Coordinates of C-alpha atoms and ligand atoms in Angstrom, one line a residue:
Chain A
X1 CA 20.9 -20.0 2.2
X2 CA 17.9 -22.2 2.1
X3 CA 20.4 -24.6 0.4
X4 CA 22.8 -24.9 2.9
X5 CA 20.3 -26.4 5.6
X6 CA 18.6 -28.6 3.5
X7 CA 20.0 -31.9 3.7
X8 CA 20.6 -34.5 0.8
X9 CA 17.9 -36.7 2.1
X10 CA 15.1 -33.9 2.3
X11 CA 16.0 -32.5 -0.9
X12 CA 15.8 -36.1 -2.5
X13 CA 12.6 -36.9 -0.7
X14 CA 10.5 -33.6 -1.7
X15 CA 12.1 -33.7 -5.1
X16 CA 10.6 -37.8 -5.4
X17 CA 6.7 -36.1 -4.1
X18 CA 6.9 -33.8 -6.5
X19 CA 7.8 -35.6 -9.6
X20 CA 5.7 -38.3 -8.5
X21 CA 2.7 -35.8 -8.3
X22 CA 3.8 -34.2 -11.4
X23 CA 3.6 -37.8 -13.7
X24 CA 0.2 -38.3 -12.2
X25 CA -1.2 -34.8 -12.9
X26 CA 0.4 -35.0 -16.4
X27 CA -0.8 -38.8 -17.0
X28 CA -3.8 -38.4 -18.5
X29 CA -2.7 -35.8 -20.5
X30 CA -0.2 -38.0 -22.1
X31 CA -2.5 -41.0 -22.8
X32 CA -4.7 -38.6 -24.7
X33 CA -1.9 -36.6 -26.6
X34 CA -0.2 -39.6 -27.3
X35 CA -3.1 -42.0 -28.6
X36 CA -4.5 -39.1 -30.7
X37 CA -2.1 -40.0 -33.1
X38 CA -2.6 -43.8 -33.5
X39 CA -5.1 -45.8 -35.3
X40 CA -8.2 -47.1 -33.5
X41 CA -6.9 -50.6 -33.2
X42 CA -3.3 -49.7 -31.7
X43 CA -5.3 -47.2 -29.1
X44 CA -7.1 -50.3 -27.8
X45 CA -4.3 -53.4 -28.5
X46 CA -1.7 -50.8 -26.7
X47 CA -2.6 -47.8 -24.9
X48 CA 0.1 -47.0 -23.5
X49 CA 2.6 -47.5 -26.4
X50 CA 4.4 -44.7 -28.2
X51 CA 2.7 -43.7 -31.6
X52 CA 6.3 -44.3 -33.2
X53 CA 6.5 -46.1 -35.5
X54 CA 4.1 -48.6 -36.4
X55 CA 1.1 -47.3 -35.4
X56 CA 1.4 -43.5 -35.9
X57 CA -2.0 -42.6 -37.9
X58 CA -3.6 -39.2 -38.5
X59 CA -7.3 -40.9 -39.1
X60 CA -8.2 -39.1 -35.9
X61 CA -7.0 -35.2 -36.9
X62 CA -8.1 -35.8 -40.2
X63 CA -11.7 -36.4 -39.2
X64 CA -11.6 -33.7 -37.1
X65 CA -10.6 -31.3 -39.5
X66 CA -12.8 -32.4 -42.3
X67 CA -15.9 -31.8 -40.0
X68 CA -15.3 -28.8 -41.1
X69 CA -16.8 -26.4 -38.3
X70 CA -13.9 -27.2 -35.9
X71 CA -12.5 -24.2 -36.6
X72 CA -15.5 -22.3 -36.0
X73 CA -16.2 -24.1 -33.1
X74 CA -12.4 -23.2 -32.1
X75 CA -12.9 -19.7 -32.7
X76 CA -16.6 -20.0 -30.7
X77 CA -14.8 -20.8 -27.5
X78 CA -12.2 -18.4 -27.9
X79 CA -14.9 -15.5 -28.4
X80 CA -16.6 -16.7 -25.3
X81 CA -14.0 -17.5 -22.9
X82 CA -11.9 -14.1 -24.1
X83 CA -14.3 -11.5 -24.0
X84 CA -15.7 -13.2 -20.7
X85 CA -12.8 -13.4 -19.2
X86 CA -12.1 -9.4 -19.9
X87 CA -15.2 -8.4 -18.7
X88 CA -14.7 -10.7 -15.3
X89 CA -11.1 -8.8 -14.8
X90 CA -12.6 -5.5 -15.7
X91 CA -15.8 -5.0 -13.6
X92 CA -14.1 -7.4 -10.5
X93 CA -11.8 -4.9 -10.7
X94 CA -13.2 -2.4 -10.2
X95 CA -15.9 -3.6 -7.9
X96 CA -13.1 -4.3 -6.0
X97 CA -11.6 -1.5 -5.8
X98 CA -14.8 0.9 -4.7
X99 CA -15.5 -1.5 -1.8
X100 CA -11.9 -1.6 -0.7
X101 CA -10.9 1.9 -1.2
X102 CA -14.3 3.7 -0.1
X103 CA -16.0 4.1 2.7
X104 CA -19.8 3.9 2.0
X105 CA -22.6 3.2 4.2
X106 CA -23.4 -0.8 3.5
X107 CA -19.9 -1.6 2.2
X108 CA -19.3 -4.8 4.4
X109 CA -22.8 -5.8 3.1
X110 CA -22.0 -5.1 -0.5
X111 CA -18.9 -7.4 -0.3
X112 CA -20.5 -10.0 1.2
X113 CA -23.7 -10.1 -1.1
X114 CA -20.7 -10.0 -4.0
X115 CA -18.8 -13.0 -2.5
X116 CA -22.0 -15.3 -1.8
X117 CA -21.8 -16.3 -5.5
X118 CA -18.6 -18.4 -4.4
X119 CA -21.1 -20.8 -1.9
X120 CA -23.9 -20.7 -4.8
X121 CA -23.3 -22.6 -8.2
X122 CA -25.0 -20.3 -10.9
X123 CA -26.4 -23.6 -12.1
X124 CA -29.3 -23.5 -9.8
X125 CA -30.4 -20.7 -11.6
X126 CA -30.3 -22.8 -15.3
X127 CA -33.9 -22.9 -16.0
X128 CA -34.8 -19.1 -15.0
X129 CA -30.9 -18.1 -16.7
X130 CA -32.5 -20.1 -19.8
X131 CA -36.4 -18.3 -19.5
X132 CA -34.6 -14.8 -19.3
X133 CA -32.3 -15.6 -22.5
X134 CA -35.8 -16.5 -24.1
X135 CA -37.5 -13.7 -23.9
X136 CA -34.3 -11.7 -24.7
X137 CA -34.0 -13.4 -27.9
X138 CA -30.3 -14.1 -26.6
X139 CA -30.8 -18.3 -27.2
X140 CA -28.3 -19.2 -29.7
X141 CA -26.4 -16.3 -29.6
X142 CA -22.4 -16.0 -28.2
X143 CA -23.6 -13.0 -26.4
X144 CA -25.7 -15.6 -24.1
X145 CA -23.1 -17.3 -22.8
X146 CA -20.5 -14.7 -22.2
X147 CA -23.6 -12.6 -20.2
X148 CA -23.4 -16.3 -17.9
X149 CA -19.7 -17.0 -17.9
X150 CA -19.0 -13.2 -16.6
X151 CA -21.6 -13.7 -13.9
X152 CA -20.3 -17.0 -12.9
X153 CA -16.7 -15.5 -12.9
X154 CA -17.1 -12.2 -10.6
X155 CA -18.0 -13.1 -7.1
X156 CA -14.8 -14.8 -6.8
X157 CA -12.9 -12.2 -8.9
X158 CA -14.1 -9.5 -6.8
X159 CA -13.3 -11.7 -3.4
X160 CA -9.4 -12.3 -4.4
X161 CA -8.9 -8.8 -5.7
X162 CA -10.4 -6.6 -3.0
X163 CA -8.7 -8.4 -1.0
X164 CA -5.2 -7.6 -2.6
X165 CA -5.9 -4.1 -3.3
X166 CA -6.4 -3.3 0.2
X167 CA -2.3 -3.9 0.4
X168 CA -1.9 -1.1 -2.2
X169 CA 0.0 1.8 -0.3
X170 CA -2.3 4.5 0.3
X171 CA 0.4 7.4 0.1
X172 CA 0.1 6.6 -3.4
X173 CA -2.7 6.5 -4.3
X174 CA -3.1 10.0 -1.7
X175 CA -0.2 11.3 -4.1
X176 CA -1.9 10.8 -7.3
X177 CA -5.1 12.6 -5.8
X178 CA -2.9 15.4 -5.1
X179 CA -1.5 16.0 -8.1
X180 CA -5.0 15.9 -9.7
X181 CA -5.0 12.3 -11.7
X182 CA -9.3 11.1 -11.7
X183 CA -10.1 7.9 -9.8
X184 CA -10.1 6.1 -12.9
X185 CA -7.0 6.9 -13.6
X186 CA -5.9 6.3 -10.1
X187 CA -7.4 3.0 -10.8
X188 CA -6.0 2.2 -14.3
X189 CA -2.7 3.3 -13.5
X190 CA -1.7 2.9 -10.1
X191 CA -3.5 0.2 -8.9
X192 CA -3.8 -2.6 -11.5
X193 CA -0.6 -2.8 -12.4
X194 CA 0.4 -3.2 -8.8
X195 CA -2.7 -6.4 -8.2
X196 CA -1.2 -7.7 -11.9
X197 CA -0.1 -11.1 -10.3
X198 CA -3.0 -10.7 -8.6
X199 CA -5.1 -10.3 -12.0
X200 CA -3.6 -13.6 -13.7
X201 CA -4.6 -15.8 -10.7
X202 CA -7.8 -14.8 -11.3
X203 CA -7.9 -14.9 -14.8
X204 CA -6.7 -18.8 -14.9
X205 CA -9.4 -19.3 -11.9
X206 CA -11.8 -18.1 -14.1
X207 CA -10.9 -19.3 -18.0
X208 CA -10.3 -22.9 -17.4
X209 CA -13.8 -23.5 -15.8
X210 CA -15.2 -21.7 -18.9
X211 CA -13.2 -23.3 -21.3
X212 CA -14.4 -26.7 -20.2
X213 CA -17.5 -25.7 -19.7
X214 CA -20.4 -28.0 -21.4
X215 CA -23.8 -27.2 -19.5
X216 CA -24.4 -23.7 -20.5
X217 CA -23.5 -24.6 -24.3
X218 CA -25.7 -27.2 -24.7
X219 CA -28.5 -25.4 -23.2
X220 CA -28.2 -21.9 -24.1
X221 CA -26.4 -22.2 -27.6
X222 CA -26.5 -25.2 -29.3
X223 CA -26.6 -24.6 -33.2
X224 CA -24.4 -25.5 -35.0
X225 CA -22.7 -21.6 -35.5
X226 CA -22.5 -21.1 -31.6
X227 CA -21.1 -24.2 -30.4
X228 CA -17.6 -24.2 -28.5
X229 CA -15.3 -26.8 -29.1
X230 CA -16.5 -28.7 -25.6
X231 CA -20.1 -29.3 -27.4
X232 CA -18.4 -29.7 -30.6
X233 CA -16.2 -33.0 -29.5
X234 CA -19.4 -34.3 -28.3
X235 CA -20.6 -35.1 -31.6
X236 CA -18.0 -38.0 -31.8
X237 CA -19.3 -39.8 -28.7
X238 CA -22.0 -41.3 -29.7
X239 CA -24.4 -43.8 -27.7
X240 CA -23.4 -46.7 -29.4
X241 CA -20.3 -46.0 -31.2
X242 CA -17.5 -43.4 -30.2
X243 CA -14.9 -41.9 -32.6
X244 CA -11.7 -42.5 -30.2
X245 CA -9.7 -40.8 -32.7
X246 CA -11.7 -38.2 -33.3
X247 CA -12.2 -37.4 -29.5
X248 CA -8.6 -37.8 -28.5
X249 CA -7.8 -35.8 -31.6
X250 CA -9.9 -32.9 -30.8
X251 CA -9.4 -33.2 -26.6
X252 CA -5.8 -32.8 -27.8
X253 CA -6.4 -29.7 -30.1
X254 CA -8.6 -28.1 -27.5
X255 CA -5.8 -27.8 -24.4
X256 CA -3.5 -25.7 -26.7
X257 CA -5.5 -22.5 -26.5
X258 CA -5.8 -22.7 -22.8
X259 CA -1.9 -23.7 -22.5
X260 CA -1.3 -20.8 -24.4
X261 CA -3.4 -18.5 -22.5
X262 CA -1.9 -20.0 -19.4
X263 CA 1.3 -19.7 -20.2
X264 CA 0.6 -15.9 -20.7
X265 CA -0.9 -15.2 -17.7
X266 CA 1.6 -17.4 -15.7
X267 CA 4.4 -14.6 -16.8
X268 CA 2.5 -11.7 -15.2
X269 CA 2.2 -14.0 -11.9
X270 CA 6.3 -14.0 -11.6
X271 CA 7.1 -10.8 -12.7
X272 CA 6.2 -7.9 -10.3
X273 CA 7.1 -4.3 -11.1
X274 CA 5.8 -3.6 -7.4
X275 CA 9.8 -3.0 -6.1
X276 CA 10.0 0.4 -5.6
X277 CA 6.8 1.9 -5.5
X278 CA 6.8 2.1 -1.8
X279 CA 10.1 2.6 0.6
Chain B
X1 CA 0.5 33.9 -0.2
X2 CA 0.0 30.2 1.8
X3 CA -1.5 31.0 5.3
X4 CA -3.4 28.7 6.7
X5 CA -6.7 28.5 9.0
X6 CA -8.1 25.8 10.8
X7 CA -11.2 26.8 12.5
X8 CA -12.6 24.1 15.2
X9 CA -11.8 21.3 12.7
X10 CA -13.1 17.4 14.0
X11 CA -12.9 14.1 12.5
X12 CA -14.5 11.2 13.4
X13 CA -14.1 7.7 12.3
X14 CA -17.5 6.1 12.5
X15 CA -18.2 6.4 16.9
X16 CA -14.4 7.1 17.0
X17 CA -13.6 10.7 17.6
X18 CA -10.2 11.0 16.1
X19 CA -9.8 15.1 15.5
X20 CA -11.5 16.7 18.8
X21 CA -11.6 20.5 17.4
X22 CA -8.2 21.9 16.3
X23 CA -7.9 25.5 15.9
X24 CA -4.5 26.9 14.3
X25 CA -3.3 29.7 12.6
X26 CA -0.2 28.7 10.3
X27 CA 1.2 32.2 9.2
X28 CA 2.6 32.6 5.4
X29 CA 6.1 31.0 5.1
X30 CA 6.2 29.5 8.7
X31 CA 7.8 26.3 8.9
X32 CA 4.9 24.5 11.2
X33 CA 5.9 21.3 12.9
X34 CA 3.3 18.9 14.6
X35 CA 4.3 16.5 17.4
X36 CA 2.8 14.1 19.0
X37 CA 2.8 10.4 20.4
X38 CA 1.6 7.9 17.9
X39 CA -2.0 7.7 17.3
X40 CA -2.5 11.3 18.1
X41 CA -4.5 12.3 15.1
X42 CA -0.9 14.1 13.2
X43 CA -1.3 12.3 9.5
X44 CA -5.0 12.8 9.6
X45 CA -5.5 16.5 10.4
X46 CA -2.3 16.4 7.5
X47 CA -4.5 14.8 5.5
X48 CA -7.5 17.1 6.5
X49 CA -5.9 20.1 5.7
X50 CA -4.6 18.2 1.9
X51 CA -8.2 17.2 1.2
X52 CA -7.7 13.6 1.5
X53 CA -10.0 13.2 4.3
X54 CA -13.2 15.0 4.9
X55 CA -13.2 17.4 8.3
X56 CA -17.0 16.0 10.2
X57 CA -17.2 19.4 10.8
X58 CA -14.8 22.9 10.9
X59 CA -13.7 24.7 8.1
X60 CA -10.3 25.0 6.7
X61 CA -9.2 28.1 5.3
X62 CA -6.1 29.0 2.8
X63 CA -5.2 32.2 2.4
X64 CA -8.5 33.4 3.5
X65 CA -10.7 30.9 1.5
X66 CA -12.3 28.2 2.6
X67 CA -11.4 24.9 0.9
X68 CA -13.7 22.0 2.5
X69 CA -15.4 21.5 -0.6
X70 CA -12.1 22.0 -2.9
X71 CA -10.2 18.7 -4.6
X72 CA -6.8 18.2 -3.0
X73 CA -5.2 18.9 -6.8
X74 CA -6.6 22.4 -6.5
X75 CA -5.8 23.5 -3.0
X76 CA -2.4 24.4 -4.5
X77 CA -0.4 21.9 -2.0
X78 CA 1.8 19.3 -1.9
X79 CA 2.9 16.6 0.0
X80 CA 5.3 14.4 0.7
X81 CA 5.1 11.3 2.4
X82 CA 6.8 8.8 4.7
X83 CA 6.9 6.0 2.2
X84 CA 7.8 8.6 -0.5
X85 CA 4.8 6.8 -2.9
X86 CA 6.7 7.5 -6.1
X87 CA 4.7 6.3 -9.5
X88 CA 6.3 3.2 -10.1
X89 CA 5.6 3.2 -13.9
X90 CA 7.1 6.7 -14.5
X91 CA 10.8 7.9 -14.9
X92 CA 11.9 10.3 -12.3
X93 CA 11.3 12.8 -14.8
X94 CA 7.8 12.3 -15.3
X95 CA 7.4 11.8 -11.4
X96 CA 8.2 15.0 -10.7
X97 CA 6.3 16.5 -14.2
X98 CA 3.0 15.0 -13.2
X99 CA 0.6 17.1 -11.6
X100 CA 2.4 20.0 -14.1
X101 CA 1.1 17.7 -16.7
X102 CA -2.6 17.3 -15.4
X103 CA -2.8 20.8 -14.9
X104 CA -2.4 21.5 -18.3
X105 CA 0.7 23.1 -18.8
X106 CA 3.0 23.4 -21.7
X107 CA 5.8 20.4 -22.4
X108 CA 8.3 22.8 -22.3
X109 CA 7.5 24.8 -18.8
X110 CA 7.3 21.3 -17.2
X111 CA 10.9 20.4 -18.4
X112 CA 12.1 24.1 -17.0
X113 CA 10.5 23.4 -13.9
X114 CA 11.6 19.7 -13.3
X115 CA 15.3 20.8 -14.8
X116 CA 15.2 23.5 -12.1
X117 CA 14.3 21.2 -9.4
X118 CA 16.5 18.4 -10.2
X119 CA 19.3 21.0 -10.2
X120 CA 17.9 21.8 -6.3
X121 CA 18.5 18.7 -5.3
X122 CA 21.1 17.7 -7.3
X123 CA 19.1 14.7 -8.9
X124 CA 20.4 15.7 -12.5
X125 CA 21.8 12.5 -13.2
X126 CA 18.9 10.3 -12.1
X127 CA 16.1 11.8 -14.4
X128 CA 15.7 8.8 -16.7
X129 CA 15.6 6.2 -14.0
X130 CA 12.7 4.6 -12.4
X131 CA 11.8 4.8 -8.7
X132 CA 13.1 1.2 -8.4
X133 CA 16.4 1.7 -9.7
X134 CA 16.9 4.4 -6.6
X135 CA 18.3 4.4 -3.2
X136 CA 15.9 5.4 -0.3
X137 CA 17.9 8.7 0.3
X138 CA 17.4 9.4 -3.6
X139 CA 13.3 8.3 -3.7
X140 CA 12.9 10.5 -0.8
X141 CA 14.6 13.7 -2.6
X142 CA 12.4 12.7 -6.3
X143 CA 9.4 13.1 -3.7
X144 CA 10.5 16.4 -2.4
X145 CA 11.4 17.2 -6.0
X146 CA 8.1 16.1 -6.9
X147 CA 6.3 18.8 -4.7
X148 CA 8.7 21.6 -5.3
X149 CA 8.1 21.3 -9.3
X150 CA 4.5 22.7 -8.9
X151 CA 5.4 25.9 -6.5
X152 CA 2.5 25.2 -4.1
X153 CA 1.3 27.6 -1.5
X154 CA 1.7 25.2 1.0
X155 CA 4.0 22.4 1.7
X156 CA 2.9 19.4 3.9
X157 CA 5.4 16.6 5.0
X158 CA 4.2 13.6 6.8
X159 CA 7.2 12.0 8.7
X160 CA 9.7 12.2 5.5
X161 CA 12.7 11.4 7.0
X162 CA 11.7 8.2 8.9
X163 CA 12.7 5.9 6.4
X164 CA 16.4 6.9 6.3
X165 CA 19.8 6.2 7.9
X166 CA 21.1 8.7 10.9
X167 CA 23.7 10.7 8.5
X168 CA 21.3 11.1 5.5
X169 CA 18.2 12.1 8.0
X170 CA 21.2 14.7 9.0
X171 CA 21.6 15.7 5.4
X172 CA 18.0 15.8 4.2
X173 CA 16.7 17.9 6.9
X174 CA 19.4 20.7 6.3
X175 CA 18.5 20.5 2.6
X176 CA 14.8 20.8 4.1
X177 CA 15.6 24.1 6.0
X178 CA 17.7 25.8 2.5
X179 CA 14.2 25.2 0.8
X180 CA 12.2 26.6 3.6
X181 CA 14.5 29.4 3.4
X182 CA 14.8 29.7 -0.6
X183 CA 10.8 28.8 -1.4
X184 CA 9.7 31.2 0.9
X185 CA 6.8 28.5 1.2
X186 CA 4.2 27.6 4.1
X187 CA 5.4 24.6 5.6
X188 CA 3.7 21.8 7.8
X189 CA 5.8 18.9 8.7
X190 CA 5.1 15.9 11.1
X191 CA 7.6 14.6 12.7
X192 CA 8.3 12.1 15.7
X193 CA 12.0 13.7 15.9
X194 CA 13.0 15.7 19.0
X195 CA 15.8 17.1 16.9
X196 CA 14.0 17.8 13.1
X197 CA 11.0 19.8 15.2
X198 CA 13.3 22.1 16.9
X199 CA 15.5 22.9 14.3
X200 CA 12.9 23.3 11.9
X201 CA 10.3 24.6 13.6
X202 CA 9.2 28.3 13.2
X203 CA 6.4 27.2 15.1
X204 CA 5.8 23.7 17.1
X205 CA 2.3 22.4 17.5
X206 CA 2.0 19.6 20.1
X207 CA -0.9 17.7 19.8
X208 CA -2.3 14.7 22.1
X209 CA -5.4 13.1 21.7
X210 CA -6.7 15.1 19.0
X211 CA -6.5 18.2 20.7
X212 CA -3.7 20.9 20.4
X213 CA -2.1 21.1 23.7
X214 CA 0.3 24.1 22.9
X215 CA 1.4 26.0 20.2
X216 CA 4.9 27.8 20.6
X217 CA 8.6 28.7 18.9
X218 CA 10.7 25.6 19.9
X219 CA 12.5 27.4 22.8
X220 CA 9.1 28.7 24.0
X221 CA 7.7 25.1 24.5
X222 CA 11.3 24.3 25.9
X223 CA 11.4 26.6 28.8
X224 CA 8.1 27.7 29.4
X225 CA 5.6 24.3 29.1
X226 CA 2.2 24.9 29.4
X227 CA 1.7 21.4 31.1
X228 CA 3.0 18.2 32.3
X229 CA 2.5 16.8 28.8
X230 CA 4.1 19.1 26.7
X231 CA 7.2 19.4 29.3
X232 CA 7.3 15.5 29.3
X233 CA 7.2 15.5 25.1
X234 CA 9.5 18.4 24.1
X235 CA 13.2 17.6 25.2
X236 CA 15.1 14.7 25.1
X237 CA 16.0 12.9 27.6
X238 CA 12.5 13.6 29.1
X239 CA 12.4 16.8 32.0
X240 CA 12.4 15.1 35.3
X241 CA 9.7 15.5 37.5
X242 CA 10.5 15.8 41.5
X243 CA 7.5 15.1 44.0
X244 CA 7.2 18.7 44.9
X245 CA 6.2 18.3 48.6
X246 CA 9.9 16.9 49.1
X247 CA 11.8 19.3 47.2
X248 CA 10.0 22.4 49.3
X249 CA 7.7 23.4 46.8
X250 CA 4.3 24.7 46.1
X251 CA 1.6 22.5 44.0
X252 CA 2.1 18.8 43.0
X253 CA 5.4 17.7 41.0
X254 CA 8.5 20.3 39.6
X255 CA 9.6 19.8 36.6
X256 CA 13.7 20.1 36.0
X257 CA 15.3 19.6 33.0
X258 CA 18.3 17.0 33.2
X259 CA 21.0 19.7 32.3
X260 CA 19.7 21.8 35.3
X261 CA 20.4 18.8 38.0
X262 CA 24.0 18.9 39.4
X263 CA 26.0 16.0 40.7
X264 CA 27.9 15.7 43.7
X265 CA 30.2 13.2 45.4
X266 CA 28.6 11.9 49.1
X267 CA 29.9 13.4 51.8
X268 CA 29.7 17.2 50.7
X269 CA 26.5 17.2 52.3
X270 CA 24.5 20.6 51.7
X271 CA 20.7 21.7 52.0
X272 CA 18.1 20.7 49.8
X273 CA 19.7 18.1 47.9
X274 CA 18.3 14.7 46.9
X275 CA 20.3 11.7 48.0
X276 CA 20.5 8.4 45.3
X277 CA 22.0 5.7 43.9
X278 CA 23.5 6.0 40.0
X279 CA 21.7 3.0 38.2
X280 CA 23.2 3.5 35.0
X281 CA 25.4 5.9 33.0
X282 CA 25.1 6.8 29.2
X283 CA 28.7 7.7 27.6
X284 CA 27.3 9.8 24.2
X285 CA 30.9 11.9 23.6
X286 CA 30.0 15.1 24.3
X287 CA 27.9 14.4 27.1
X288 CA 27.3 12.0 30.0
X289 CA 23.9 11.3 31.4
X290 CA 23.7 9.9 34.5
X291 CA 20.6 8.1 35.5
X292 CA 20.4 8.4 39.7
X293 CA 17.2 6.2 41.1
X294 CA 16.2 8.2 44.4
X295 CA 13.2 8.7 47.0
X296 CA 10.5 9.5 46.7
X297 CA 11.0 10.7 43.0
X298 CA 11.9 7.7 41.2
X299 CA 15.0 7.8 38.6
X300 CA 16.2 11.2 38.0
X301 CA 18.2 11.9 34.9
X302 CA 21.4 13.9 34.7
X303 CA 23.0 15.4 32.0
X304 CA 26.6 16.3 32.0
X305 CA 29.1 17.6 30.0
X306 CA 31.5 16.0 28.3
X307 CA 32.6 12.1 29.1
X308 CA 33.1 11.9 33.0
X309 CA 33.2 8.8 35.0
X310 CA 30.6 7.8 37.5
X311 CA 30.3 4.1 38.9
X312 CA 27.3 2.7 38.3
X313 CA 25.7 1.8 42.4
X314 CA 27.6 4.6 44.3
X315 CA 26.0 7.0 46.3
X316 CA 25.3 10.2 44.6
X317 CA 23.9 13.5 46.2
X318 CA 21.7 15.8 43.5
X319 CA 20.8 19.7 43.6
X320 CA 19.0 21.8 40.8
X321 CA 18.6 25.3 39.9
X322 CA 15.4 26.2 42.0
X323 CA 15.3 29.6 39.3
X324 CA 14.9 26.8 36.7
X325 CA 12.4 24.8 38.1
X326 CA 8.7 24.3 36.8
X327 CA 6.0 24.1 39.0
X328 CA 2.6 22.1 38.0
X329 CA -0.7 21.5 40.0
X330 CA -2.4 18.4 40.7
X331 CA -4.1 18.5 37.1
X332 CA -0.4 18.9 35.3
X333 CA -0.8 22.2 34.6
X334 CA 1.8 25.3 35.2
X335 CA 1.6 27.5 38.0
X336 CA 2.5 30.6 38.1
Ligands
ATP401 N1 -9.1 5.1 8.4 C1 -9.5 4.9 9.3 N2 -10.3 4.4 10.1 C2 -10.6 4.4 11.4 N3 -9.9 5.0 12.3 C3 -8.4 5.7 11.6 C4 -8.2 5.6 10.6 N4 -7.7 6.3 9.9 C5 -6.6 6.9 11.9 N5 -7.7 6.3 12.2 C6 -7.6 6.3 13.6 O1 -7.1 7.9 13.9 C7 -6.0 8.0 14.8 C8 -5.1 8.8 14.2 O2 -4.2 8.4 13.1 P1 -3.0 8.7 12.6 O3 -2.8 8.3 11.9 O4 -3.7 10.3 12.3 O5 -2.1 9.0 14.4 P2 -0.4 9.8 13.6 O6 -1.1 10.8 14.5 O7 -0.2 10.1 12.4 O8 0.3 8.6 14.1 P3 1.7 8.1 13.8 O9 2.5 8.9 14.5 O10 2.1 6.9 14.9 O11 1.9 8.4 12.5 C9 -5.6 6.2 15.2 O12 -6.4 6.1 16.3 C10 -6.0 5.4 14.0 O13 -6.8 4.2 15.0
MG402 MG1 1.0 9.3 11.1

């Protein structure tokens, strides 16, 4: 239907724009990955050349892996990201359900208060957060990072999810109530599956900043045992000498886990089981 | 088992009064239909009865027991929604069995109950499908089946047929009437459809603006409406309202049903007849509706039996059955 109306010229123009954008967006990633497989000399001599065959060199990866703790850094990043994500989605969805489903005094004010965090960067409170963590003995623990990231991710999650939950049919929830489902069952089995695409959106938007963050790991958990991958990669960047092979290899490796998580969530984005729920 | 009693029930959403004091008795086994214009509070009243919404004041009694603080699932009622509201992640069988499962009924009994309901509604072949794999009519039958399985004292229907096409609507209407006979349960049914209301109801409750205007059997309301609102609301096409003075009646307005108006060609002049011009004709096959523009009564509808040829623009004369005319005062209330 849409095909018939689009002239070939327009189709080509649209594709040209999209392809150009894709190339621009992927170019830095491409350069990083390509150069991570080259020797240092080749990186500087011909940064755009493919690593095959004469420049091919795994020295970057060897350095990174020899560093030893790298798998630990990976693991730390993974734990922090996944656990924070879980809490953000769980608490965000629960708060959103309460805000959208129940009429109570101060409902709107509470919603505004929870959404305020979208506009105020959490880093402004770094000093206070550090003090709290010191008092609570949480410095140099992954718990500290998880707590901070959960707080950081909640406002956007509550905001987006409460909008989506308003669209879930009241009749469906009421049918559940008449059939004797508890509010928790209604939330988990009826409402959550229907807002899955929104959950996936929130997950992607929450995950990337956590994975890439350098600030809080540096301040709250810089110890060897709790370093995240982003912080760990910094050892290769010196004030005077930077081990480019290692930096590029580390960055290339760091892309992989987020890529996997992203693919998982984007499948959820597309899949909709809402069809047939109502009407 | 299954009598309902509402005692001065009111409901406000913040400053807005939606239900303004409703008193109503529905006897055991009765089929009660709520009708009224959009936004008059029919669904809200139904949700209050179901316990999905708290009444601001007043009592809801089921079988004489006060139900205000009883959870919806414990009120022994079932509700069928306009949007079907089937659980998308469950099969038809599980959709129908969920309430019993929640109530702790054994699996064998649940299977027996769902099978019985499936047989009543001929859903046997669909039991293992998901709602997404059903047509609209099948979904509505499943929704009705889900209500039957619980053997509730009271059935609540909120415009259950309005998403179905005309043929299916008739079929499902007959099915609901049959279920009412077979189950003998009390049913409360909200609808916009005149035919559904007239054919299904033992008792019709006409609501306007959060108040009950009149309660009665379909024929009572049709023949004996208490005011112009009920007179105009019940019956399709609408009752004609004539200016009383112009036709020599007391009161303010005179209500005449379209079938009580007779059409005469001009020239056969007689007393008390209303002259006008045909402005539109609708042929429905079995009957013909003629719209006649008159002064000072405005547009009047005449219902004629069978297929009638009537040229638009032609001057005609109207007479009506004076014994069947209803007289209303200036406030719209019936006189005499
Ligand atoms: N949650 C709510 N908050 C505020 N007002 C509400 C709420 N629910 C319903 N109302 C108002 O109450 C009135 C009655 O609504 P209700 O849904 O009962 O009407 P209805 O008679 O079922 O109409 P329809 O025939 O269109 O379904 C409407 O004016 C509606 O705007
Ligand atoms: Mg309604």
